[in-house]
Amino acid sequence: MSSPIRYMLRAARPEAHLFAVQCTVAVPDPNGQMLALPAWIPGSYMIREFAKNIVSIRAAAGRRVIPLEKLDKHTWRAAPVNGPLTISIEVFAHDNSVRGAFLDTTRGFLNGTCVFLRVLGQEDQPCEIEFDAPSGARGRSWRLVTSMTAARTDKRGFGAYRASDYDELIDHPVEMGTPTIATFRACGVPHTIAITGRHDTDIARLVKDARRVCETQIRFFGEPAPMDRYVFFVNAVPTGYGGLEHRASTALICGRNDLPRAGMTEPTEAYRTFLGLVSHEYFHTWNVKRIKPAAFTPYDLDRENYTTLLWAFEGLTSYYDDLLLARAGLISRKDYLTTLARNITSLLRNPGRQRQTIAESSYDAWTKYYRQDENTPNAVVSYYLKGSLVGLCLDLEIRARTNHRKSLDDVMLALWTQYGRSGIGVAENGIEQAVASATGLKLGSFFASTVHGTDELPLARALKGVGVQMKARPARSATDRGGVASGAETVPPHRMIWLGMRTSTEGTDLKITHVLEGSPAQAAGLAAGDVLIAIDGLKVDGKTLDETVQRLAIGERVVVHAFRRDELRRCTLMPIGAPADTCELSLPTTRNRAYDRWLGGAQ
Ligand code: ZN
């Protein structure tokens, strides 16, 4: 029997950042209805304890107050009642990220995981949601944007919505306020871009480019698109970067200068990065929102959900985000390969790749990748970064072994057909099996080495198959992250000095943030948290560090002074030459069909 769960949400006190939310259960559990708020939000693999922001909770049946017992950090049980039970909560909402809930006098944004109580045992019931505008003049100017299915709304979008179950309810974020709205259709599907925060975006440019991203991806997986509508929520802030995927929307945060401005002809690097984010989150509409690990079908919202497959859901998505921009002609091939080279450099500079596999990194995302500390570069490999480069190697391996008749594209389509369309979860060995069934190749040793091992990736060999030469060389400057060889590089007269530490400036302090495994800084006894004072008797700060270091000589000991807590320490450091950790790619000089087929449309 269907008995909808009814929710009512009001931006009750914007000045106090409080949403008021009611949840009415028509047929509560006769033994006492239990209710809970999720401990985490799907897509962001960290326990966030959203219930900590509930500042008041009470239960009633009609006018009668019903006692509530708290069972753990996020679960309550109401005393047994006959007939409808209403739980009212106030939720503090002052998290301006894509994962939380926010309300002030200018806008509101919410993820359902922060505000909608889960009615235990009735998660499959349909939900009816009423969104009320704030009262007064403010309320009249606000509008509401969401990808949730509207049932009965006013012109501004406030009113009644519905979701077929709790899982759907919490997968449609809601923006309210006065965002800039743009709309377009991609392959017939209506899309909305809602930009909040001060910005001066060239909307026509953004719409044109976003549409191209969307159409490229819908056609990649095959029409029709799996969603009836789609919303890009864009929160423009001074500086920021991130996104969270949902089944028919994504919440993005970016620097306002990352967005295109009137008069821009060639995309800036910041805008290319923003388009990469748009492409990444949109690709998730298929890969992770519909093709899902079995461990996520269904999600267990009370605790960590473990899978070794985040490398496939985040890494392969990261591989395709920029690749599809290149195929769509939104970035040039040279720009694509420059980004690729810099990604390879990042991996080569990450000692953690020799400690942790991407399967382990996926599994331990909750405690390692999402909770980074001073030892992260030494102990953790990113399943995004290395996962994307495993995707590259896998794609090029399939192309090489099938004489370019098959590619990773065929694997993604097979995953979509087998798992995405059916809603069946991908087993922990399902990616390897999908590769075998889509291409006929048995790549057991490839997976053992790249996914379940810490061997260096066969990048140079893979790229050679599409005519791209890869070289790893020492950095030429402190800011050198590699790229595409121009043929006219100036090589510095001396080899760069490498100490193997990362620093940041805090006030006037130059603080060591990371000391890399096997580095001269580690051998000297320097530690994260130390404040550098002088190297070789010369005062150093954020501006002078690089030139002071580059004046040292390889193999000649120098004295370093640093504060550890408030104690001045003196240590001896032996500089070495920079390792060959910088990737340079050379593009084919003659027409190469394998290269053209890999990068598709763009030239
Ligand atoms: Zn992602």
PDB file of N, CA and C in Angstrom, residues 213 217 241 272-273 275-284 314-327 330-331 336 339 343 384 388:
ATOM      1  N   VAL A 213      29.135  20.155 -24.719  1.00  0.00           N
ATOM      2  CA  VAL A 213      29.551  19.094 -23.783  1.00  0.00           C
ATOM      3  C   VAL A 213      28.429  18.068 -23.636  1.00  0.00           C
ATOM      4  N   GLN A 217      28.217  14.029 -24.949  1.00  0.00           N
ATOM      5  CA  GLN A 217      28.126  12.897 -24.017  1.00  0.00           C
ATOM      6  C   GLN A 217      26.843  12.094 -24.215  1.00  0.00           C
ATOM      7  N   TYR A 241      36.834  25.365  -6.277  1.00  0.00           N
ATOM      8  CA  TYR A 241      36.737  24.383  -7.346  1.00  0.00           C
ATOM      9  C   TYR A 241      36.137  23.115  -6.773  1.00  0.00           C
ATOM     10  N   ARG A 272      38.964  26.513 -19.297  1.00  0.00           N
ATOM     11  CA  ARG A 272      39.115  25.118 -19.752  1.00  0.00           C
ATOM     12  C   ARG A 272      38.965  24.170 -18.568  1.00  0.00           C
ATOM     13  N   THR A 273      39.530  24.565 -17.421  1.00  0.00           N
ATOM     14  CA  THR A 273      39.406  23.741 -16.214  1.00  0.00           C
ATOM     15  C   THR A 273      37.946  23.661 -15.779  1.00  0.00           C
ATOM     16  N   LEU A 275      35.314  23.975 -17.750  1.00  0.00           N
ATOM     17  CA  LEU A 275      34.610  23.092 -18.694  1.00  0.00           C
ATOM     18  C   LEU A 275      34.920  21.622 -18.395  1.00  0.00           C
ATOM     19  N   GLY A 276      36.153  21.355 -17.937  1.00  0.00           N
ATOM     20  CA  GLY A 276      36.522  19.999 -17.531  1.00  0.00           C
ATOM     21  C   GLY A 276      35.657  19.527 -16.370  1.00  0.00           C
ATOM     22  N   LEU A 277      35.364  20.451 -15.443  1.00  0.00           N
ATOM     23  CA  LEU A 277      34.506  20.123 -14.297  1.00  0.00           C
ATOM     24  C   LEU A 277      33.074  19.849 -14.764  1.00  0.00           C
ATOM     25  N   VAL A 278      32.573  20.698 -15.657  1.00  0.00           N
ATOM     26  CA  VAL A 278      31.232  20.500 -16.226  1.00  0.00           C
ATOM     27  C   VAL A 278      31.164  19.125 -16.898  1.00  0.00           C
ATOM     28  N   SER A 279      32.183  18.820 -17.695  1.00  0.00           N
ATOM     29  CA  SER A 279      32.229  17.562 -18.429  1.00  0.00           C
ATOM     30  C   SER A 279      32.303  16.376 -17.463  1.00  0.00           C
ATOM     31  N   HIS A 280      33.127  16.532 -16.417  1.00  0.00           N
ATOM     32  CA  HIS A 280      33.298  15.463 -15.426  1.00  0.00           C
ATOM     33  C   HIS A 280      31.966  15.134 -14.745  1.00  0.00           C
ATOM     34  N   GLU A 281      31.317  16.163 -14.226  1.00  0.00           N
ATOM     35  CA  GLU A 281      30.092  15.905 -13.465  1.00  0.00           C
ATOM     36  C   GLU A 281      28.977  15.394 -14.368  1.00  0.00           C
ATOM     37  N   TYR A 282      28.941  15.876 -15.604  1.00  0.00           N
ATOM     38  CA  TYR A 282      27.894  15.419 -16.526  1.00  0.00           C
ATOM     39  C   TYR A 282      28.094  13.945 -16.886  1.00  0.00           C
ATOM     40  N   PHE A 283      29.363  13.532 -17.040  1.00  0.00           N
ATOM     41  CA  PHE A 283      29.667  12.130 -17.369  1.00  0.00           C
ATOM     42  C   PHE A 283      29.180  11.200 -16.253  1.00  0.00           C
ATOM     43  N   HIS A 284      29.199  11.711 -15.023  1.00  0.00           N
ATOM     44  CA  HIS A 284      28.699  10.929 -13.884  1.00  0.00           C
ATOM     45  C   HIS A 284      27.202  10.620 -14.007  1.00  0.00           C
ATOM     46  N   GLU A 314      35.471   7.321 -10.617  1.00  0.00           N
ATOM     47  CA  GLU A 314      36.063   8.660 -10.643  1.00  0.00           C
ATOM     48  C   GLU A 314      37.207   8.759 -11.658  1.00  0.00           C
ATOM     49  N   GLY A 315      38.037   7.711 -11.715  1.00  0.00           N
ATOM     50  CA  GLY A 315      39.204   7.762 -12.606  1.00  0.00           C
ATOM     51  C   GLY A 315      38.807   7.738 -14.076  1.00  0.00           C
ATOM     52  N   LEU A 316      37.936   6.797 -14.466  1.00  0.00           N
ATOM     53  CA  LEU A 316      37.539   6.745 -15.884  1.00  0.00           C
ATOM     54  C   LEU A 316      36.742   7.995 -16.244  1.00  0.00           C
ATOM     55  N   THR A 317      35.955   8.516 -15.277  1.00  0.00           N
ATOM     56  CA  THR A 317      35.241   9.777 -15.531  1.00  0.00           C
ATOM     57  C   THR A 317      36.255  10.908 -15.739  1.00  0.00           C
ATOM     58  N   SER A 318      37.337  10.892 -14.958  1.00  0.00           N
ATOM     59  CA  SER A 318      38.373  11.915 -15.122  1.00  0.00           C
ATOM     60  C   SER A 318      39.115  11.748 -16.453  1.00  0.00           C
ATOM     61  N   TYR A 319      39.254  10.505 -16.910  1.00  0.00           N
ATOM     62  CA  TYR A 319      39.881  10.291 -18.221  1.00  0.00           C
ATOM     63  C   TYR A 319      39.009  10.884 -19.330  1.00  0.00           C
ATOM     64  N   TYR A 320      37.707  10.607 -19.251  1.00  0.00           N
ATOM     65  CA  TYR A 320      36.829  11.068 -20.332  1.00  0.00           C
ATOM     66  C   TYR A 320      36.490  12.557 -20.237  1.00  0.00           C
ATOM     67  N   ASP A 321      36.604  13.180 -19.059  1.00  0.00           N
ATOM     68  CA  ASP A 321      36.145  14.576 -18.986  1.00  0.00           C
ATOM     69  C   ASP A 321      36.916  15.467 -19.966  1.00  0.00           C
ATOM     70  N   ASP A 322      38.234  15.418 -19.926  1.00  0.00           N
ATOM     71  CA  ASP A 322      39.020  16.248 -20.847  1.00  0.00           C
ATOM     72  C   ASP A 322      39.051  15.669 -22.263  1.00  0.00           C
ATOM     73  N   LEU A 323      39.107  14.320 -22.352  1.00  0.00           N
ATOM     74  CA  LEU A 323      39.157  13.694 -23.682  1.00  0.00           C
ATOM     75  C   LEU A 323      37.928  14.083 -24.510  1.00  0.00           C
ATOM     76  N   LEU A 324      36.750  14.086 -23.874  1.00  0.00           N
ATOM     77  CA  LEU A 324      35.536  14.430 -24.631  1.00  0.00           C
ATOM     78  C   LEU A 324      35.493  15.922 -24.964  1.00  0.00           C
ATOM     79  N   LEU A 325      36.134  16.767 -24.135  1.00  0.00           N
ATOM     80  CA  LEU A 325      36.242  18.192 -24.522  1.00  0.00           C
ATOM     81  C   LEU A 325      37.073  18.319 -25.791  1.00  0.00           C
ATOM     82  N   ALA A 326      38.149  17.516 -25.877  1.00  0.00           N
ATOM     83  CA  ALA A 326      38.992  17.561 -27.079  1.00  0.00           C
ATOM     84  C   ALA A 326      38.227  17.023 -28.281  1.00  0.00           C
ATOM     85  N   ARG A 327      37.535  15.901 -28.080  1.00  0.00           N
ATOM     86  CA  ARG A 327      36.773  15.327 -29.204  1.00  0.00           C
ATOM     87  C   ARG A 327      35.667  16.276 -29.662  1.00  0.00           C
ATOM     88  N   LEU A 330      36.176  21.579 -28.026  1.00  0.00           N
ATOM     89  CA  LEU A 330      36.109  22.690 -27.069  1.00  0.00           C
ATOM     90  C   LEU A 330      37.490  23.067 -26.558  1.00  0.00           C
ATOM     91  N   ILE A 331      38.426  22.111 -26.602  1.00  0.00           N
ATOM     92  CA  ILE A 331      39.829  22.438 -26.341  1.00  0.00           C
ATOM     93  C   ILE A 331      40.635  21.848 -27.487  1.00  0.00           C
ATOM     94  N   TYR A 336      44.774  19.581 -24.758  1.00  0.00           N
ATOM     95  CA  TYR A 336      44.456  18.301 -24.119  1.00  0.00           C
ATOM     96  C   TYR A 336      45.733  17.583 -23.693  1.00  0.00           C
ATOM     97  N   THR A 339      47.473  19.162 -20.689  1.00  0.00           N
ATOM     98  CA  THR A 339      46.849  18.740 -19.424  1.00  0.00           C
ATOM     99  C   THR A 339      47.255  17.317 -19.080  1.00  0.00           C
ATOM    100  N   ASN A 343      49.199  15.980 -15.753  1.00  0.00           N
ATOM    101  CA  ASN A 343      48.662  14.939 -14.881  1.00  0.00           C
ATOM    102  C   ASN A 343      49.706  13.840 -14.651  1.00  0.00           C
ATOM    103  N   TYR A 384      41.458   9.339  -8.560  1.00  0.00           N
ATOM    104  CA  TYR A 384      41.104  10.211  -9.688  1.00  0.00           C
ATOM    105  C   TYR A 384      42.282  10.266 -10.672  1.00  0.00           C
ATOM    106  N   SER A 388      42.592   7.947 -13.849  1.00  0.00           N
ATOM    107  CA  SER A 388      42.436   8.500 -15.203  1.00  0.00           C
ATOM    108  C   SER A 388      43.571   8.024 -16.103  1.00  0.00           C
TER     109      SER A 388
END
